[in-house]
PDB file of C-alpha atoms in Angstrom:
ATOM      1  CA  MET Z   1     -52.672 -24.853 -31.795  1.00 59.00           C
ATOM      2  CA  SER Z   2     -49.102 -23.575 -32.004  1.00 68.00           C
ATOM      3  CA  TRP Z   3     -47.988 -20.321 -30.424  1.00 64.00           C
ATOM      4  CA  PRO Z   4     -47.260 -18.544 -33.771  1.00 67.00           C
ATOM      5  CA  SER Z   5     -50.651 -19.478 -35.238  1.00 71.00           C
ATOM      6  CA  MET Z   6     -52.391 -18.423 -32.026  1.00 71.00           C
ATOM      7  CA  ILE Z   7     -50.593 -15.057 -32.052  1.00 74.00           C
ATOM      8  CA  SER Z   8     -51.382 -14.434 -35.699  1.00 76.00           C
ATOM      9  CA  ARG Z   9     -55.108 -14.697 -34.947  1.00 83.00           C
ATOM     10  CA  CYS Z  10     -54.920 -12.100 -32.170  1.00 82.00           C
ATOM     11  CA  SER Z  11     -55.531  -8.409 -32.560  1.00 86.00           C
ATOM     12  CA  PRO Z  12     -52.592  -6.039 -31.976  1.00 85.00           C
ATOM     13  CA  GLU Z  13     -54.063  -5.173 -28.580  1.00 90.00           C
ATOM     14  CA  GLU Z  14     -54.318  -8.866 -27.615  1.00 88.00           C
ATOM     15  CA  ARG Z  15     -50.757  -9.516 -28.825  1.00 84.00           C
ATOM     16  CA  SER Z  16     -49.596  -6.542 -26.802  1.00 87.00           C
ATOM     17  CA  LEU Z  17     -51.312  -7.944 -23.705  1.00 89.00           C
ATOM     18  CA  LEU Z  18     -49.817 -11.414 -24.281  1.00 86.00           C
ATOM     19  CA  LEU Z  19     -46.344  -9.944 -24.669  1.00 86.00           C
ATOM     20  CA  GLU Z  20     -46.798  -7.744 -21.607  1.00 90.00           C
ATOM     21  CA  ASN Z  21     -47.863 -10.722 -19.470  1.00 89.00           C
ATOM     22  CA  LEU Z  22     -45.012 -12.836 -20.789  1.00 88.00           C
ATOM     23  CA  LEU Z  23     -42.491 -10.107 -19.939  1.00 90.00           C
ATOM     24  CA  TRP Z  24     -43.896  -9.637 -16.410  1.00 93.00           C
ATOM     25  CA  LYS Z  25     -43.642 -13.381 -15.835  1.00 92.00           C
ATOM     26  CA  GLN Z  26     -40.112 -13.468 -17.248  1.00 92.00           C
ATOM     27  CA  SER Z  27     -39.085 -10.508 -15.090  1.00 92.00           C
ATOM     28  CA  LYS Z  28     -40.255 -12.264 -11.912  1.00 91.00           C
ATOM     29  CA  GLN Z  29     -38.484 -15.486 -12.909  1.00 92.00           C
ATOM     30  CA  ILE Z  30     -35.217 -13.679 -13.647  1.00 94.00           C
ATOM     31  CA  LEU Z  31     -35.329 -11.926 -10.264  1.00 90.00           C
ATOM     32  CA  HIS Z  32     -36.059 -15.211  -8.504  1.00 89.00           C
ATOM     33  CA  ASN Z  33     -33.202 -16.992 -10.308  1.00 92.00           C
ATOM     34  CA  ALA Z  34     -30.810 -14.131  -9.541  1.00 94.00           C
ATOM     35  CA  GLN Z  35     -31.665 -14.280  -5.823  1.00 93.00           C
ATOM     36  CA  GLU Z  36     -31.068 -18.030  -5.787  1.00 93.00           C
ATOM     37  CA  ILE Z  37     -27.697 -17.644  -7.529  1.00 94.00           C
ATOM     38  CA  ALA Z  38     -26.731 -14.814  -5.158  1.00 94.00           C
ATOM     39  CA  TRP Z  39     -27.610 -17.010  -2.147  1.00 94.00           C
ATOM     40  CA  LYS Z  40     -25.484 -19.872  -3.447  1.00 94.00           C
ATOM     41  CA  SER Z  41     -22.581 -17.535  -4.258  1.00 94.00           C
ATOM     42  CA  SER Z  42     -22.687 -16.013  -0.776  1.00 93.00           C
ATOM     43  CA  PHE Z  43     -22.820 -19.458   0.809  1.00 93.00           C
ATOM     44  CA  ILE Z  44     -19.793 -20.680  -1.138  1.00 92.00           C
ATOM     45  CA  ALA Z  45     -17.862 -17.465  -0.395  1.00 91.00           C
ATOM     46  CA  ALA Z  46     -18.524 -17.875   3.335  1.00 90.00           C
ATOM     47  CA  SER Z  47     -17.573 -21.561   3.113  1.00 87.00           C
ATOM     48  CA  LEU Z  48     -14.260 -20.575   1.528  1.00 86.00           C
ATOM     49  CA  ARG Z  49     -13.655 -18.145   4.398  1.00 84.00           C
ATOM     50  CA  GLN Z  50     -14.318 -21.013   6.813  1.00 81.00           C
ATOM     51  CA  ILE Z  51     -11.728 -23.145   5.036  1.00 78.00           C
ATOM     52  CA  ARG Z  52      -9.102 -20.423   5.130  1.00 78.00           C
ATOM     53  CA  ASP Z  53      -9.797 -19.206   8.668  1.00 73.00           C
ATOM     54  CA  PRO Z  54     -12.043 -21.512  10.733  1.00 66.00           C
ATOM     55  CA  ASN Z  55     -11.564 -19.371  13.862  1.00 68.00           C
ATOM     56  CA  PHE Z  56     -12.769 -16.167  12.189  1.00 63.00           C
ATOM     57  CA  CYS Z  57     -14.938 -14.107  14.560  1.00 59.00           C
ATOM     58  CA  THR Z  58     -18.612 -14.283  13.632  1.00 52.00           C
ATOM     59  CA  GLN Z  59     -20.011 -11.757  16.098  1.00 52.00           C
ATOM     60  CA  ALA Z  60     -20.081  -8.630  13.901  1.00 53.00           C
ATOM     61  CA  LYS Z  61     -23.160  -7.562  11.951  1.00 57.00           C
ATOM     62  CA  GLN Z  62     -21.583  -7.286   8.515  1.00 71.00           C
ATOM     63  CA  SER Z  63     -23.173  -9.389   5.788  1.00 72.00           C
ATOM     64  CA  PRO Z  64     -20.134 -11.642   5.077  1.00 78.00           C
ATOM     65  CA  ILE Z  65     -19.852 -12.415   8.769  1.00 78.00           C
ATOM     66  CA  ARG Z  66     -23.549 -13.258   8.994  1.00 82.00           C
ATOM     67  CA  TRP Z  67     -23.037 -15.636   6.091  1.00 86.00           C
ATOM     68  CA  ILE Z  68     -20.177 -17.364   7.900  1.00 84.00           C
ATOM     69  CA  PHE Z  69     -22.537 -17.937  10.816  1.00 84.00           C
ATOM     70  CA  ALA Z  70     -25.204 -19.237   8.407  1.00 88.00           C
ATOM     71  CA  VAL Z  71     -22.718 -21.673   6.853  1.00 89.00           C
ATOM     72  CA  LYS Z  72     -21.961 -23.181  10.246  1.00 87.00           C
ATOM     73  CA  VAL Z  73     -25.615 -23.585  11.195  1.00 90.00           C
ATOM     74  CA  ILE Z  74     -26.874 -24.768   7.802  1.00 93.00           C
ATOM     75  CA  ASN Z  75     -24.104 -27.345   7.490  1.00 90.00           C
ATOM     76  CA  LYS Z  76     -25.043 -28.733  10.910  1.00 91.00           C
ATOM     77  CA  ILE Z  77     -28.661 -28.935   9.783  1.00 93.00           C
ATOM     78  CA  VAL Z  78     -27.741 -30.707   6.524  1.00 92.00           C
ATOM     79  CA  ASN Z  79     -25.596 -33.178   8.431  1.00 90.00           C
ATOM     80  CA  GLY Z  80     -28.539 -34.155  10.654  1.00 91.00           C
ATOM     81  CA  PRO Z  81     -30.636 -36.068   8.110  1.00 90.00           C
ATOM     82  CA  TRP Z  82     -27.605 -37.128   6.025  1.00 87.00           C
ATOM     83  CA  SER Z  83     -27.368 -40.549   7.694  1.00 85.00           C
ATOM     84  CA  SER Z  84     -30.984 -41.368   6.777  1.00 86.00           C
ATOM     85  CA  TRP Z  85     -31.488 -39.243   3.645  1.00 85.00           C
ATOM     86  CA  GLY Z  86     -28.079 -39.620   2.026  1.00 82.00           C
ATOM     87  CA  PRO Z  87     -27.401 -37.133  -0.792  1.00 82.00           C
ATOM     88  CA  LYS Z  88     -31.004 -35.924  -0.630  1.00 86.00           C
ATOM     89  CA  ALA Z  89     -29.970 -33.980   2.483  1.00 89.00           C
ATOM     90  CA  ALA Z  90     -28.314 -31.500   0.103  1.00 88.00           C
ATOM     91  CA  LEU Z  91     -31.847 -30.492  -0.883  1.00 90.00           C
ATOM     92  CA  VAL Z  92     -31.843 -28.391   2.295  1.00 92.00           C
ATOM     93  CA  TYR Z  93     -29.330 -26.089   0.569  1.00 93.00           C
ATOM     94  CA  GLU Z  94     -31.593 -25.895  -2.477  1.00 91.00           C
ATOM     95  CA  ALA Z  95     -34.674 -25.120  -0.379  1.00 91.00           C
ATOM     96  CA  LEU Z  96     -32.914 -22.343   1.521  1.00 93.00           C
ATOM     97  CA  ALA Z  97     -31.531 -20.870  -1.711  1.00 93.00           C
ATOM     98  CA  VAL Z  98     -34.965 -20.884  -3.349  1.00 91.00           C
ATOM     99  CA  LYS Z  99     -36.439 -19.146  -0.299  1.00 91.00           C
ATOM    100  CA  ASN Z 100     -33.396 -16.808  -0.076  1.00 89.00           C
ATOM    101  CA  TYR Z 101     -33.177 -17.617   3.632  1.00 87.00           C
ATOM    102  CA  ASN Z 102     -29.937 -17.317   5.605  1.00 78.00           C
ATOM    103  CA  LEU Z 103     -31.057 -17.783   9.220  1.00 80.00           C
ATOM    104  CA  SER Z 104     -30.690 -14.109  10.113  1.00 75.00           C
ATOM    105  CA  ARG Z 105     -33.343 -14.392  12.835  1.00 77.00           C
ATOM    106  CA  ILE Z 106     -31.438 -16.856  14.995  1.00 79.00           C
ATOM    107  CA  GLY Z 107     -28.056 -15.219  14.522  1.00 73.00           C
ATOM    108  CA  LYS Z 108     -28.570 -12.930  17.493  1.00 77.00           C
ATOM    109  CA  ARG Z 109     -29.621 -15.720  19.848  1.00 82.00           C
ATOM    110  CA  SER Z 110     -27.461 -17.428  22.465  1.00 85.00           C
ATOM    111  CA  GLU Z 111     -25.489 -20.539  21.527  1.00 86.00           C
ATOM    112  CA  SER Z 112     -27.830 -22.774  23.527  1.00 90.00           C
ATOM    113  CA  ILE Z 113     -30.872 -21.405  21.694  1.00 90.00           C
ATOM    114  CA  LYS Z 114     -29.116 -21.828  18.335  1.00 87.00           C
ATOM    115  CA  GLU Z 115     -28.275 -25.454  19.154  1.00 91.00           C
ATOM    116  CA  ASN Z 116     -31.854 -26.059  20.266  1.00 93.00           C
ATOM    117  CA  VAL Z 117     -33.180 -24.637  16.984  1.00 91.00           C
ATOM    118  CA  ILE Z 118     -30.731 -26.771  14.995  1.00 91.00           C
ATOM    119  CA  HIS Z 119     -31.783 -29.947  16.827  1.00 94.00           C
ATOM    120  CA  ARG Z 120     -35.494 -29.170  16.382  1.00 94.00           C
ATOM    121  CA  VAL Z 121     -35.066 -28.538  12.649  1.00 92.00           C
ATOM    122  CA  ILE Z 122     -33.099 -31.776  12.256  1.00 93.00           C
ATOM    123  CA  ALA Z 123     -35.754 -33.717  14.181  1.00 93.00           C
ATOM    124  CA  LYS Z 124     -38.478 -32.382  11.870  1.00 92.00           C
ATOM    125  CA  LEU Z 125     -36.445 -33.125   8.750  1.00 91.00           C
ATOM    126  CA  GLU Z 126     -35.642 -36.686   9.809  1.00 88.00           C
ATOM    127  CA  LYS Z 127     -39.343 -37.515  10.150  1.00 88.00           C
ATOM    128  CA  SER Z 128     -39.903 -37.549   6.401  1.00 85.00           C
ATOM    129  CA  LEU Z 129     -37.616 -38.548   3.561  1.00 80.00           C
ATOM    130  CA  PRO Z 130     -38.196 -36.383   0.481  1.00 82.00           C
ATOM    131  CA  GLU Z 131     -39.489 -38.376  -2.464  1.00 81.00           C
ATOM    132  CA  VAL Z 132     -37.362 -36.820  -5.161  1.00 75.00           C
ATOM    133  CA  SER Z 133     -35.506 -38.368  -8.046  1.00 71.00           C
ATOM    134  CA  PHE Z 134     -32.403 -36.514  -9.114  1.00 62.00           C
ATOM    135  CA  ASP Z 135     -32.553 -35.293 -12.690  1.00 66.00           C
ATOM    136  CA  THR Z 136     -29.690 -32.973 -11.807  1.00 64.00           C
ATOM    137  CA  TYR Z 137     -27.333 -32.812  -8.869  1.00 69.00           C
ATOM    138  CA  PRO Z 138     -28.550 -30.605  -6.041  1.00 78.00           C
ATOM    139  CA  PHE Z 139     -26.383 -27.690  -4.976  1.00 84.00           C
ATOM    140  CA  HIS Z 140     -23.634 -28.927  -2.700  1.00 84.00           C
ATOM    141  CA  PRO Z 141     -21.100 -26.306  -1.563  1.00 87.00           C
ATOM    142  CA  ALA Z 142     -18.348 -28.816  -0.811  1.00 82.00           C
ATOM    143  CA  GLY Z 143     -18.745 -30.325  -4.264  1.00 79.00           C
ATOM    144  CA  CYS Z 144     -18.654 -26.897  -5.908  1.00 83.00           C
ATOM    145  CA  ILE Z 145     -15.519 -25.935  -3.996  1.00 83.00           C
ATOM    146  CA  SER Z 146     -13.830 -29.276  -4.660  1.00 79.00           C
ATOM    147  CA  CYS Z 147     -14.458 -28.934  -8.396  1.00 78.00           C
ATOM    148  CA  ALA Z 148     -13.590 -25.237  -8.616  1.00 82.00           C
ATOM    149  CA  LEU Z 149     -10.315 -25.552  -6.698  1.00 80.00           C
ATOM    150  CA  ASN Z 150      -9.475 -29.031  -7.979  1.00 77.00           C
ATOM    151  CA  ILE Z 151      -8.962 -30.396  -4.473  1.00 75.00           C
ATOM    152  CA  GLU Z 152     -10.320 -33.504  -2.811  1.00 68.00           C
ATOM    153  CA  HIS Z 153     -11.960 -34.028   0.544  1.00 58.00           C
ATOM    154  CA  VAL Z 154     -12.950 -30.395   1.073  1.00 54.00           C
ATOM    155  CA  THR Z 155     -15.917 -31.770   2.967  1.00 52.00           C
ATOM    156  CA  LYS Z 156     -13.667 -32.784   5.842  1.00 50.00           C
ATOM    157  CA  ILE Z 157     -12.435 -29.221   6.146  1.00 44.00           C
ATOM    158  CA  ILE Z 158     -15.714 -27.376   5.638  1.00 48.00           C
ATOM    159  CA  PHE Z 159     -17.962 -29.463   7.809  1.00 47.00           C
ATOM    160  CA  GLU Z 160     -17.143 -29.926  11.467  1.00 39.00           C
ATOM    161  CA  TRP Z 161     -18.829 -33.277  11.760  1.00 35.00           C
ATOM    162  CA  LYS Z 162     -18.079 -36.424  13.664  1.00 32.00           C
ATOM    163  CA  ALA Z 163     -16.000 -39.105  11.960  1.00 36.00           C
ATOM    164  CA  GLY Z 164     -17.928 -41.208   9.488  1.00 37.00           C
ATOM    165  CA  ALA Z 165     -20.696 -38.649   8.982  1.00 38.00           C
ATOM    166  CA  CYS Z 166     -18.826 -36.372   6.600  1.00 38.00           C
ATOM    167  CA  LEU Z 167     -20.684 -35.448   3.428  1.00 40.00           C
ATOM    168  CA  THR Z 168     -19.288 -36.573   0.135  1.00 39.00           C
ATOM    169  CA  PHE Z 169     -20.079 -35.436  -3.358  1.00 36.00           C
ATOM    170  CA  PRO Z 170     -20.665 -38.029  -6.085  1.00 33.00           C
TER     171      PRO Z 170
END
């Protein structure tokens, strides 16, 4: 039965309830999508700051500075499974954006603790390759920046990775 024919058989009160439920669902989805877009925008903005000033101090508690810290840590995490996962490693960005997570809890920890957390996360990720087929390209900050600024090889600037392990964007 089609939606219009189903609605036409409902009482005004039932139609009102259907519309109300639809609008609540839509409201939640819009908020979720907005948070994901905001996460990705903040990540790219902090990545651009890293390109312009890689020695920028990341010790303050302001939000942009926390994002610069997050960029450094998240990029290290994405690089970990890249050699075994390939482009699927960019799904880490997607997962963090969906969860609206920017690593704020480990930001206050010592460098040795941060590195330990990074290595443990990478070890867990490398244990299982995600079984995902790409219908669309996953979010990849270096690819977004390369396209937006019309420059090549941004990945070599953004990511402080060892030679040969640098991410590329198809």
